[in-house]
């Protein structure tokens, strides 16, 4: 396929009047349109204003999509125990499939081509099948919760690990290696030591399997772990093996100096979720410090109930603005750095090589943006536009592994209208009363 | 005209299956569709998913629109003296007209129907004519700068006041009272005491004329005023008459207890510009404290060079998220409060009565939103959707004073394509070298 763009941009290069040729799942050629286009006149040809690498959602909860807007303006523990956990516990396999599809649909529409996706305890198969079928690239994991968890989610330790292993065997490397597995303890609070150590063993037993969990999102979590183990959370995770080049930790808002050293020394990846951290009032993660230490930082939207969208452009803007005001330094986290976080850094966290830039031989995950809008006028600076003014609505083209999922603004991968309609029916009809009563019995008392 | 909506929403009411009838510039009836629609079958009828009051941009620089993206990631003084002031000094009357039109176009497209608009020193007439012609509601003011300002912007004090008075006489109350005047000193740093006191005299001499300026945006500004006057900035403004129920102060990021008391006691309006404060790294304004003191707080996008859009939905989301993380309290500034800031509070700051809600007899400034998108699925909570997930791109209908400016997603008020094209030509062709050399001579040395 021949793609031409007024601009082809990636974290390293801005190429005016560019062209990309894809062949199967890979990028075959990149260069000036005038040189390349005449050689590929037999190829299908589409043209967009800006062509960029597909964005990577480094921490996503696609299956929470049915809860968009159900739990705004609530304290974190109310948010979790009155709404989110009851919702996850209540969903049937069929409903979980729709929830996942809604999430993948929103990401593909708005330019995210790869997600590191935190599923739920049950019905993970449905999400794997949905991701595989729709065509997004993903590192998905069934959530494990074997302590301090409500009925409907609480599992036996061995059962959690066995189910994870079954899913690894079934889905890791599936769909032409577009879908991979991350062992996914929810967070240290809801997992026993055996479960956490078991996660490391599973990841070591299967080549390329990653570990994905939440860490240091808020201070009560850290206090709980300190009470349980006598250690700060990152030290505890390090102790049980959940740090390293194959580990993605979401949030890392509250870390002390010694924890940051562990993250840097072990090559652990951090996913920054600025909108979620703001909306849940978790705090402001010291991203500039992580970047300066050489820690690989990706970006993520987290889930619709705490965001409320899966638009990665919104997250890029938010990440830059939040660091600037936090440091009182307008020069920090400029667009090029942020764009790199949303592409190359995300790909690195996800563990896919040759992903996150527009280069010959690399994976053909490509997004096309329209700049036919007032927000893009005048267009002085492409990277500034992408980070500060563009929006998921501008995305008109989405390709993953060389397969077109959206073109000229229309989804080709899935019947978007049908998914939205089904999601509305289920979402607006959710009755969480029973699950809420059960979950509330597990709710910690805040001190 | 008959407008029907799946939901009609304003800061006080959520009405399902609602209808609004407008007659001339006013809302004649509001109620259930089933009751009202059958009585107005002879009226032109349009239907949208959500109908809401037009949003109010409480601090806007429409004429900076050509500088969108020219000065990102720069220190405030570099931003101002290397880019923004040179740009303002360089624009011809014809170019200023295009700049203003681009700003009004972006606002009308994205749901802002009223702006409190900080123009530039010269060529204010062009902006007034553009706003009047295009149909936005506005409180506009020519900027006054009579000290510490670069050539091309620096004015004689009396000249600045005389030109302001001429514009008041020409435009205040014009276009059926849709366009009004605000006397607009740039900020205390660039205005002499005579200029500031003259602003108060002008506002007192003409009924309904307001005063609009920047205040306490950053700490070097406050230090400069302290050196000049021995006072904190708000005390100085109070001393020269620039506080009160007819005064709108943009930013107020850094205020001490005694200044907040002055703002509350005098009934001075504050416009919060969260994205601008973040991008320029000014700081986080204590909005929750202002609201608790009963200070009227509006929202504003500021200008495209420091935002980079004029989308009020982005600003609502940003305002809520920023206060939540700043206070570490997820319950603060919920959507209803934020929506009120962007509508009723903005209208109060702008000085238009019967504006900012959908009520019988009130001004017919109405916006129609589409919820036919994945971001709006499922739609659990209308206010949450409007503040956290909606976007200016969702706006399909814009009415001001009963006149339709956009319908079914198409601008009817202005040839949008022509404005964008002209703006691109001028914007991308700006040569600021000469003005920059001049401006840099006035640049304060930071200590």
Short mmCIF file of C-alpha atoms in Angstrom, two decimals, chain A residues 3-445:
data_model
loop_
_atom_site.label_atom_id
_atom_site.label_comp_id
_atom_site.label_asym_id
_atom_site.label_seq_id
_atom_site.Cartn_x
_atom_site.Cartn_y
_atom_site.Cartn_z
CA UNK A 3 0.52 6.22 1.77
CA UNK A 4 1.41 9.83 1.10
CA UNK A 5 1.30 12.71 3.51
CA UNK A 6 1.90 16.43 3.49
CA UNK A 7 4.07 15.55 6.44
CA UNK A 8 5.40 12.21 7.65
CA UNK A 9 6.50 12.60 11.23
CA UNK A 10 7.97 10.40 13.92
CA UNK A 11 9.91 11.17 17.08
CA UNK A 12 13.13 11.60 15.12
CA UNK A 13 12.14 13.04 11.75
CA UNK A 14 9.79 15.51 10.11
CA UNK A 15 9.58 14.73 6.39
CA UNK A 16 7.60 17.12 4.17
CA UNK A 17 5.74 15.66 1.17
CA UNK A 18 6.55 12.17 2.25
CA UNK A 19 5.50 8.70 1.23
CA UNK A 20 5.39 5.34 2.96
CA UNK A 21 5.07 2.00 1.20
CA UNK A 22 3.87 -0.93 3.27
CA UNK A 23 4.27 -4.55 2.26
CA UNK A 24 2.46 -7.05 4.43
CA UNK A 25 2.96 -6.17 8.09
CA UNK A 26 6.08 -4.06 7.52
CA UNK A 27 7.12 -0.67 6.17
CA UNK A 28 9.01 -1.25 2.95
CA UNK A 29 10.00 2.27 2.00
CA UNK A 30 9.94 5.78 3.41
CA UNK A 31 10.99 8.90 1.52
CA UNK A 32 10.00 11.88 -0.54
CA UNK A 33 6.73 11.46 -2.35
CA UNK A 34 8.21 12.70 -5.59
CA UNK A 35 10.78 9.90 -5.59
CA UNK A 36 8.72 7.04 -4.26
CA UNK A 37 5.16 7.49 -5.50
CA UNK A 38 5.98 7.04 -9.22
CA UNK A 39 7.50 3.61 -8.49
CA UNK A 40 4.36 2.28 -6.83
CA UNK A 41 1.56 3.38 -9.12
CA UNK A 42 0.17 -0.16 -9.04
CA UNK A 43 -0.31 0.01 -5.24
CA UNK A 44 -3.48 1.11 -3.51
CA UNK A 45 -2.87 4.76 -2.65
CA UNK A 46 -4.28 6.90 0.14
CA UNK A 47 -3.24 10.38 1.20
CA UNK A 48 -3.51 12.15 4.55
CA UNK A 49 -2.31 15.48 5.93
CA UNK A 50 -0.05 13.99 8.60
CA UNK A 51 1.18 10.41 8.81
CA UNK A 52 2.60 9.32 12.16
CA UNK A 53 3.39 6.11 13.99
CA UNK A 54 0.43 4.59 15.79
CA UNK A 55 0.29 5.68 19.42
CA UNK A 56 0.84 3.29 22.31
CA UNK A 57 -1.46 3.24 25.32
CA UNK A 58 0.95 2.11 27.98
CA UNK A 59 -1.69 1.45 30.63
CA UNK A 60 -5.31 0.88 29.60
CA UNK A 61 -8.38 -0.75 31.14
CA UNK A 62 -10.43 -1.42 28.02
CA UNK A 63 -12.96 -3.56 29.88
CA UNK A 64 -13.87 -0.66 32.17
CA UNK A 65 -15.33 1.17 29.16
CA UNK A 66 -18.94 0.52 30.15
CA UNK A 67 -18.32 2.54 33.31
CA UNK A 68 -17.39 5.78 31.55
CA UNK A 69 -18.85 8.55 33.71
CA UNK A 70 -20.39 6.36 36.41
CA UNK A 71 -18.10 7.32 39.26
CA UNK A 72 -16.88 10.87 38.80
CA UNK A 73 -15.89 13.10 41.72
CA UNK A 74 -15.67 10.30 44.24
CA UNK A 75 -12.93 9.43 46.71
CA UNK A 76 -10.59 6.74 45.40
CA UNK A 77 -11.82 3.97 47.72
CA UNK A 78 -15.48 4.81 46.97
CA UNK A 79 -14.60 4.93 43.29
CA UNK A 80 -13.03 1.48 43.48
CA UNK A 81 -15.29 -0.37 45.92
CA UNK A 82 -18.65 1.26 45.13
CA UNK A 83 -18.33 1.32 41.36
CA UNK A 84 -15.35 -0.17 39.56
CA UNK A 85 -14.87 -3.50 41.33
CA UNK A 86 -18.65 -4.14 41.50
CA UNK A 87 -18.87 -3.39 37.79
CA UNK A 88 -16.03 -5.77 36.95
CA UNK A 89 -17.61 -8.45 39.15
CA UNK A 90 -21.01 -8.02 37.55
CA UNK A 91 -20.12 -8.37 33.89
CA UNK A 92 -20.92 -11.60 32.09
CA UNK A 93 -18.61 -13.03 29.45
CA UNK A 94 -20.75 -11.53 26.70
CA UNK A 95 -20.80 -8.14 28.41
CA UNK A 96 -17.05 -8.20 28.96
CA UNK A 97 -16.60 -8.82 25.25
CA UNK A 98 -18.66 -5.73 24.43
CA UNK A 99 -16.77 -3.67 27.03
CA UNK A 100 -13.44 -4.68 25.50
CA UNK A 101 -14.66 -4.03 21.96
CA UNK A 102 -15.82 -0.56 22.95
CA UNK A 103 -12.38 0.18 24.33
CA UNK A 104 -10.54 -1.15 21.27
CA UNK A 105 -12.92 0.74 19.00
CA UNK A 106 -12.27 4.02 20.79
CA UNK A 107 -8.51 3.51 20.63
CA UNK A 108 -8.42 2.57 16.95
CA UNK A 109 -10.67 5.50 16.05
CA UNK A 110 -8.47 7.94 17.93
CA UNK A 111 -5.04 6.71 16.86
CA UNK A 112 -3.90 4.23 19.50
CA UNK A 113 -2.66 1.10 17.75
CA UNK A 114 -1.04 -0.73 20.68
CA UNK A 115 -2.31 -1.10 24.22
CA UNK A 116 -0.95 -2.61 27.38
CA UNK A 117 -4.30 -3.70 28.66
CA UNK A 118 -5.27 -4.53 32.23
CA UNK A 119 -8.33 -6.79 31.87
CA UNK A 120 -10.42 -8.13 34.74
CA UNK A 121 -10.33 -11.31 36.81
CA UNK A 122 -12.84 -13.25 34.73
CA UNK A 123 -13.69 -13.55 31.04
CA UNK A 124 -10.25 -12.58 29.78
CA UNK A 125 -10.69 -14.89 26.77
CA UNK A 126 -13.39 -12.60 25.43
CA UNK A 127 -11.06 -9.60 25.45
CA UNK A 128 -8.22 -11.53 23.80
CA UNK A 129 -10.55 -12.74 21.07
CA UNK A 130 -11.94 -9.24 20.59
CA UNK A 131 -8.50 -7.64 20.32
CA UNK A 132 -7.36 -10.33 17.94
CA UNK A 133 -10.42 -10.09 15.77
CA UNK A 134 -10.61 -6.27 15.63
CA UNK A 135 -6.93 -5.90 14.82
CA UNK A 136 -5.38 -3.76 17.55
CA UNK A 137 -1.90 -4.67 18.80
CA UNK A 138 -1.92 -5.50 22.47
CA UNK A 139 -0.21 -6.87 25.51
CA UNK A 140 -3.16 -8.09 27.51
CA UNK A 141 -3.42 -9.73 30.88
CA UNK A 142 -6.05 -11.29 33.06
CA UNK A 143 -6.06 -9.54 36.45
CA UNK A 144 -5.06 -11.55 39.51
CA UNK A 145 -6.57 -10.75 42.94
CA UNK A 146 -6.06 -13.27 45.72
CA UNK A 147 -6.47 -11.16 48.86
CA UNK A 148 -8.42 -8.13 50.13
CA UNK A 149 -10.84 -8.44 47.24
CA UNK A 150 -14.63 -8.61 46.99
CA UNK A 151 -16.60 -11.76 46.19
CA UNK A 152 -16.84 -12.27 42.49
CA UNK A 153 -13.25 -11.12 42.05
CA UNK A 154 -11.32 -12.85 44.87
CA UNK A 155 -9.49 -15.93 43.62
CA UNK A 156 -7.47 -18.76 45.01
CA UNK A 157 -3.77 -18.08 44.41
CA UNK A 158 -3.05 -21.20 42.42
CA UNK A 159 -6.24 -20.77 40.43
CA UNK A 160 -5.17 -17.23 39.47
CA UNK A 161 -1.76 -18.42 38.35
CA UNK A 162 -3.13 -21.45 36.54
CA UNK A 163 -5.65 -19.38 34.64
CA UNK A 164 -2.89 -16.94 33.69
CA UNK A 165 -0.75 -19.80 32.42
CA UNK A 166 -3.64 -21.22 30.41
CA UNK A 167 -4.13 -17.79 28.79
CA UNK A 168 -0.41 -17.46 28.05
CA UNK A 169 -0.47 -20.81 26.29
CA UNK A 170 -3.60 -19.90 24.36
CA UNK A 171 -2.91 -16.28 23.41
CA UNK A 172 0.72 -15.23 23.88
CA UNK A 173 2.06 -14.72 20.37
CA UNK A 174 -1.33 -15.29 18.78
CA UNK A 175 -2.81 -13.47 15.79
CA UNK A 176 0.57 -13.38 14.03
CA UNK A 177 2.27 -12.33 17.27
CA UNK A 178 0.15 -9.15 17.37
CA UNK A 179 -1.31 -10.24 20.71
CA UNK A 180 0.96 -10.99 23.62
CA UNK A 181 0.55 -11.66 27.32
CA UNK A 182 1.40 -9.69 30.45
CA UNK A 183 1.01 -11.38 33.81
CA UNK A 184 -1.16 -8.85 35.63
CA UNK A 185 -1.44 -8.75 39.41
CA UNK A 186 -3.92 -5.91 40.17
CA UNK A 187 -1.57 -4.32 42.68
CA UNK A 188 0.44 -5.51 45.66
CA UNK A 189 -2.41 -4.69 48.06
CA UNK A 190 -4.72 -7.26 46.52
CA UNK A 191 -2.11 -9.96 45.89
CA UNK A 192 -0.34 -12.34 48.25
CA UNK A 193 3.41 -12.82 48.18
CA UNK A 194 2.87 -16.22 46.56
CA UNK A 195 0.83 -14.64 43.82
CA UNK A 196 3.45 -11.95 43.13
CA UNK A 197 6.31 -14.43 43.12
CA UNK A 198 4.24 -16.72 40.93
CA UNK A 199 3.81 -13.87 38.45
CA UNK A 200 7.57 -13.59 38.10
CA UNK A 201 7.92 -17.35 37.63
CA UNK A 202 5.32 -17.35 34.87
CA UNK A 203 6.99 -14.44 33.08
CA UNK A 204 10.33 -16.20 33.25
CA UNK A 205 8.88 -19.48 31.97
CA UNK A 206 7.55 -18.04 28.72
CA UNK A 207 9.67 -16.03 26.34
CA UNK A 208 8.45 -12.47 25.83
CA UNK A 209 5.71 -12.55 28.46
CA UNK A 210 5.64 -9.29 30.42
CA UNK A 211 4.47 -8.23 33.86
CA UNK A 212 2.05 -5.31 34.24
CA UNK A 213 0.71 -3.92 37.49
CA UNK A 214 -0.18 -0.69 39.32
CA UNK A 215 2.38 0.77 41.68
CA UNK A 216 2.61 3.76 43.99
CA UNK A 217 -0.55 5.37 42.67
CA UNK A 218 -1.62 6.73 46.04
CA UNK A 219 -0.34 7.04 49.55
CA UNK A 220 -2.77 4.71 51.30
CA UNK A 221 -1.59 1.90 49.01
CA UNK A 222 2.00 2.58 50.03
CA UNK A 223 1.05 2.66 53.71
CA UNK A 224 -0.77 -0.66 53.43
CA UNK A 225 2.25 -2.35 51.87
CA UNK A 226 4.53 -0.83 54.48
CA UNK A 227 2.29 -2.30 57.17
CA UNK A 228 2.22 -5.68 55.44
CA UNK A 229 5.90 -5.98 54.56
CA UNK A 230 7.86 -3.26 56.35
CA UNK A 231 8.99 -1.99 52.95
CA UNK A 232 8.14 0.80 50.55
CA UNK A 233 6.09 -0.59 47.65
CA UNK A 234 8.77 -0.55 44.93
CA UNK A 235 11.21 -2.28 47.28
CA UNK A 236 8.58 -4.92 47.97
CA UNK A 237 7.94 -5.41 44.27
CA UNK A 238 11.68 -5.65 43.71
CA UNK A 239 11.95 -8.19 46.55
CA UNK A 240 9.36 -10.49 44.96
CA UNK A 241 10.77 -10.08 41.45
CA UNK A 242 8.35 -7.56 39.97
CA UNK A 243 10.92 -5.12 38.62
CA UNK A 244 13.04 -5.39 35.52
CA UNK A 245 13.11 -4.86 31.78
CA UNK A 246 9.97 -6.94 31.31
CA UNK A 247 7.92 -5.07 33.94
CA UNK A 248 5.53 -2.16 33.33
CA UNK A 249 4.42 -0.26 36.42
CA UNK A 250 1.49 2.10 35.98
CA UNK A 251 1.48 5.46 37.80
CA UNK A 252 4.52 5.63 40.15
CA UNK A 253 3.19 8.94 41.49
CA UNK A 254 4.69 8.68 44.97
CA UNK A 255 8.22 7.30 44.96
CA UNK A 256 11.14 8.17 47.17
CA UNK A 257 14.76 8.52 46.08
CA UNK A 258 15.62 4.90 46.86
CA UNK A 259 12.65 3.60 44.88
CA UNK A 260 13.59 5.71 41.86
CA UNK A 261 17.06 4.23 42.00
CA UNK A 262 15.54 0.75 41.90
CA UNK A 263 13.40 1.66 38.89
CA UNK A 264 16.41 3.05 37.03
CA UNK A 265 18.82 0.25 37.95
CA UNK A 266 16.41 -2.54 37.04
CA UNK A 267 15.26 -0.99 33.76
CA UNK A 268 11.63 -1.14 34.90
CA UNK A 269 9.18 0.73 32.65
CA UNK A 270 6.83 3.35 34.07
CA UNK A 271 3.54 4.34 32.47
CA UNK A 272 2.42 7.86 33.30
CA UNK A 273 -1.35 8.44 33.31
CA UNK A 274 -1.70 12.18 33.91
CA UNK A 275 -5.46 12.57 33.42
CA UNK A 276 -6.22 9.66 35.71
CA UNK A 277 -3.80 10.93 38.36
CA UNK A 278 -5.50 14.32 38.20
CA UNK A 279 -9.11 13.12 38.15
CA UNK A 280 -8.61 10.66 41.01
CA UNK A 281 -6.47 13.27 42.76
CA UNK A 282 -3.65 10.78 43.13
CA UNK A 283 -0.92 13.38 42.69
CA UNK A 284 1.64 14.52 40.12
CA UNK A 285 4.22 11.93 39.09
CA UNK A 286 7.83 13.24 38.83
CA UNK A 287 8.14 12.33 35.16
CA UNK A 288 10.92 14.82 34.39
CA UNK A 289 13.00 13.20 37.11
CA UNK A 290 12.31 9.69 35.78
CA UNK A 291 13.28 10.77 32.26
CA UNK A 292 16.47 12.39 33.53
CA UNK A 293 17.39 9.16 35.29
CA UNK A 294 16.96 7.27 32.03
CA UNK A 295 13.82 5.45 33.16
CA UNK A 296 11.64 4.55 30.18
CA UNK A 297 8.32 6.40 30.62
CA UNK A 298 5.29 5.59 28.47
CA UNK A 299 1.88 7.28 28.50
CA UNK A 300 -1.53 5.80 29.22
CA UNK A 301 -5.16 6.87 29.50
CA UNK A 302 -5.95 4.33 32.23
CA UNK A 303 -9.69 3.52 32.02
CA UNK A 304 -12.72 5.49 30.87
CA UNK A 305 -14.13 5.77 34.42
CA UNK A 306 -11.10 7.83 35.48
CA UNK A 307 -10.34 9.81 32.36
CA UNK A 308 -13.07 9.69 30.66
CA UNK A 309 -11.69 8.89 27.22
CA UNK A 310 -9.05 6.70 25.62
CA UNK A 311 -7.80 9.51 23.39
CA UNK A 312 -3.99 9.43 23.48
CA UNK A 313 -3.72 12.97 22.06
CA UNK A 314 -5.48 14.29 25.16
CA UNK A 315 -2.96 12.41 27.28
CA UNK A 316 0.03 13.83 25.40
CA UNK A 317 -1.23 17.37 25.94
CA UNK A 318 -1.98 16.67 29.58
CA UNK A 319 1.41 15.10 30.26
CA UNK A 320 3.29 18.10 28.90
CA UNK A 321 1.14 20.75 30.58
CA UNK A 322 1.15 19.01 33.94
CA UNK A 323 4.94 18.71 34.13
CA UNK A 324 5.38 22.33 33.06
CA UNK A 325 3.17 23.70 35.81
CA UNK A 326 4.48 21.26 38.41
CA UNK A 327 8.07 22.32 37.79
CA UNK A 328 7.15 25.95 37.04
CA UNK A 329 9.28 25.49 33.94
CA UNK A 330 7.69 26.06 30.51
CA UNK A 331 10.64 24.45 28.72
CA UNK A 332 10.24 21.00 30.29
CA UNK A 333 8.69 18.00 28.47
CA UNK A 334 8.45 19.68 25.04
CA UNK A 335 6.35 18.06 22.28
CA UNK A 336 9.20 15.98 20.82
CA UNK A 337 9.82 14.35 24.19
CA UNK A 338 6.12 13.75 24.80
CA UNK A 339 5.58 12.32 21.32
CA UNK A 340 8.45 9.93 21.94
CA UNK A 341 6.81 8.79 25.19
CA UNK A 342 3.58 8.03 23.32
CA UNK A 343 5.35 6.10 20.54
CA UNK A 344 8.89 4.72 20.98
CA UNK A 345 8.79 4.58 24.78
CA UNK A 346 5.39 2.93 24.72
CA UNK A 347 6.61 0.35 22.20
CA UNK A 348 9.62 -0.35 24.40
CA UNK A 349 7.38 -0.82 27.45
CA UNK A 350 5.13 -3.14 25.47
CA UNK A 351 8.16 -5.13 24.37
CA UNK A 352 7.62 -4.89 20.62
CA UNK A 353 10.81 -4.10 18.78
CA UNK A 354 10.84 -2.12 15.52
CA UNK A 355 7.71 -0.26 16.60
CA UNK A 356 6.95 3.41 17.31
CA UNK A 357 8.63 5.16 14.41
CA UNK A 358 8.26 5.34 10.62
CA UNK A 359 11.31 3.41 9.39
CA UNK A 360 11.99 0.98 6.60
CA UNK A 361 11.66 -2.59 7.86
CA UNK A 362 9.71 -1.53 10.96
CA UNK A 363 6.18 -2.62 11.78
CA UNK A 364 3.49 -0.91 9.71
CA UNK A 365 1.45 0.64 12.54
CA UNK A 366 0.52 3.99 11.04
CA UNK A 367 -2.02 6.72 11.74
CA UNK A 368 -3.27 9.43 9.38
CA UNK A 369 -4.45 12.79 10.74
CA UNK A 370 -6.49 15.50 9.11
CA UNK A 371 -5.41 19.10 9.64
CA UNK A 372 -8.48 20.48 7.91
CA UNK A 373 -9.70 22.31 11.00
CA UNK A 374 -9.35 25.70 12.60
CA UNK A 375 -7.34 24.24 15.49
CA UNK A 376 -4.64 23.41 12.94
CA UNK A 377 -4.52 26.92 11.46
CA UNK A 378 -1.91 28.23 10.97
CA UNK A 379 0.20 25.11 11.20
CA UNK A 380 3.52 26.56 12.36
CA UNK A 381 4.91 23.45 14.03
CA UNK A 382 3.84 19.86 13.41
CA UNK A 383 4.94 18.42 16.75
CA UNK A 384 3.38 21.28 18.65
CA UNK A 385 0.14 20.69 16.76
CA UNK A 386 0.17 16.96 17.46
CA UNK A 387 0.78 17.36 21.18
CA UNK A 388 -1.07 20.58 22.04
CA UNK A 389 -3.91 20.97 19.54
CA UNK A 390 -4.68 17.72 17.74
CA UNK A 391 -7.35 15.39 18.98
CA UNK A 392 -8.42 11.81 18.43
CA UNK A 393 -11.26 13.11 16.27
CA UNK A 394 -8.67 14.22 13.71
CA UNK A 395 -7.60 10.62 13.07
CA UNK A 396 -8.84 9.41 9.69
CA UNK A 397 -6.65 6.40 9.08
CA UNK A 398 -5.40 3.60 11.32
CA UNK A 399 -3.22 0.71 10.21
CA UNK A 400 -1.84 -2.08 12.40
CA UNK A 401 0.61 -4.66 11.09
CA UNK A 402 -0.11 -3.42 7.58
CA UNK A 403 -3.86 -4.02 7.92
CA UNK A 404 -6.18 -1.03 7.50
CA UNK A 405 -8.56 -0.71 10.46
CA UNK A 406 -9.90 2.77 9.66
CA UNK A 407 -9.73 4.70 6.40
CA UNK A 408 -11.06 8.10 5.37
CA UNK A 409 -12.59 8.38 8.85
CA UNK A 410 -14.60 5.15 8.61
CA UNK A 411 -13.93 2.06 10.70
CA UNK A 412 -13.33 -0.95 8.50
CA UNK A 413 -12.31 -3.35 11.28
CA UNK A 414 -15.58 -3.45 13.15
CA UNK A 415 -19.18 -2.28 12.98
CA UNK A 416 -18.72 0.75 15.21
CA UNK A 417 -22.40 1.64 15.39
CA UNK A 418 -23.37 -1.86 16.50
CA UNK A 419 -20.72 -1.92 19.23
CA UNK A 420 -21.77 1.48 20.55
CA UNK A 421 -25.42 0.52 20.59
CA UNK A 422 -24.82 -2.74 22.42
CA UNK A 423 -22.46 -0.97 24.87
CA UNK A 424 -25.10 1.64 25.64
CA UNK A 425 -27.74 -0.99 26.28
CA UNK A 426 -25.55 -2.96 28.65
CA UNK A 427 -23.87 0.03 30.27
CA UNK A 428 -27.03 1.94 31.06
CA UNK A 429 -28.71 -1.20 32.32
CA UNK A 430 -26.00 -2.28 34.77
CA UNK A 431 -27.34 -3.05 38.23
CA UNK A 432 -24.45 -3.12 40.67
CA UNK A 433 -26.35 -3.25 43.96
CA UNK A 434 -25.55 -6.84 44.88
CA UNK A 435 -21.89 -6.65 43.86
CA UNK A 436 -21.59 -3.30 45.64
CA UNK A 437 -22.83 -4.71 48.93
CA UNK A 438 -20.26 -7.48 48.67
CA UNK A 439 -17.43 -5.17 47.64
CA UNK A 440 -18.13 -2.72 50.41
CA UNK A 441 -17.39 -5.40 53.00
CA UNK A 442 -13.80 -5.42 51.72
CA UNK A 443 -13.44 -1.66 51.64
CA UNK A 444 -10.56 -0.50 53.84
CA UNK A 445 -11.37 2.16 56.42
#
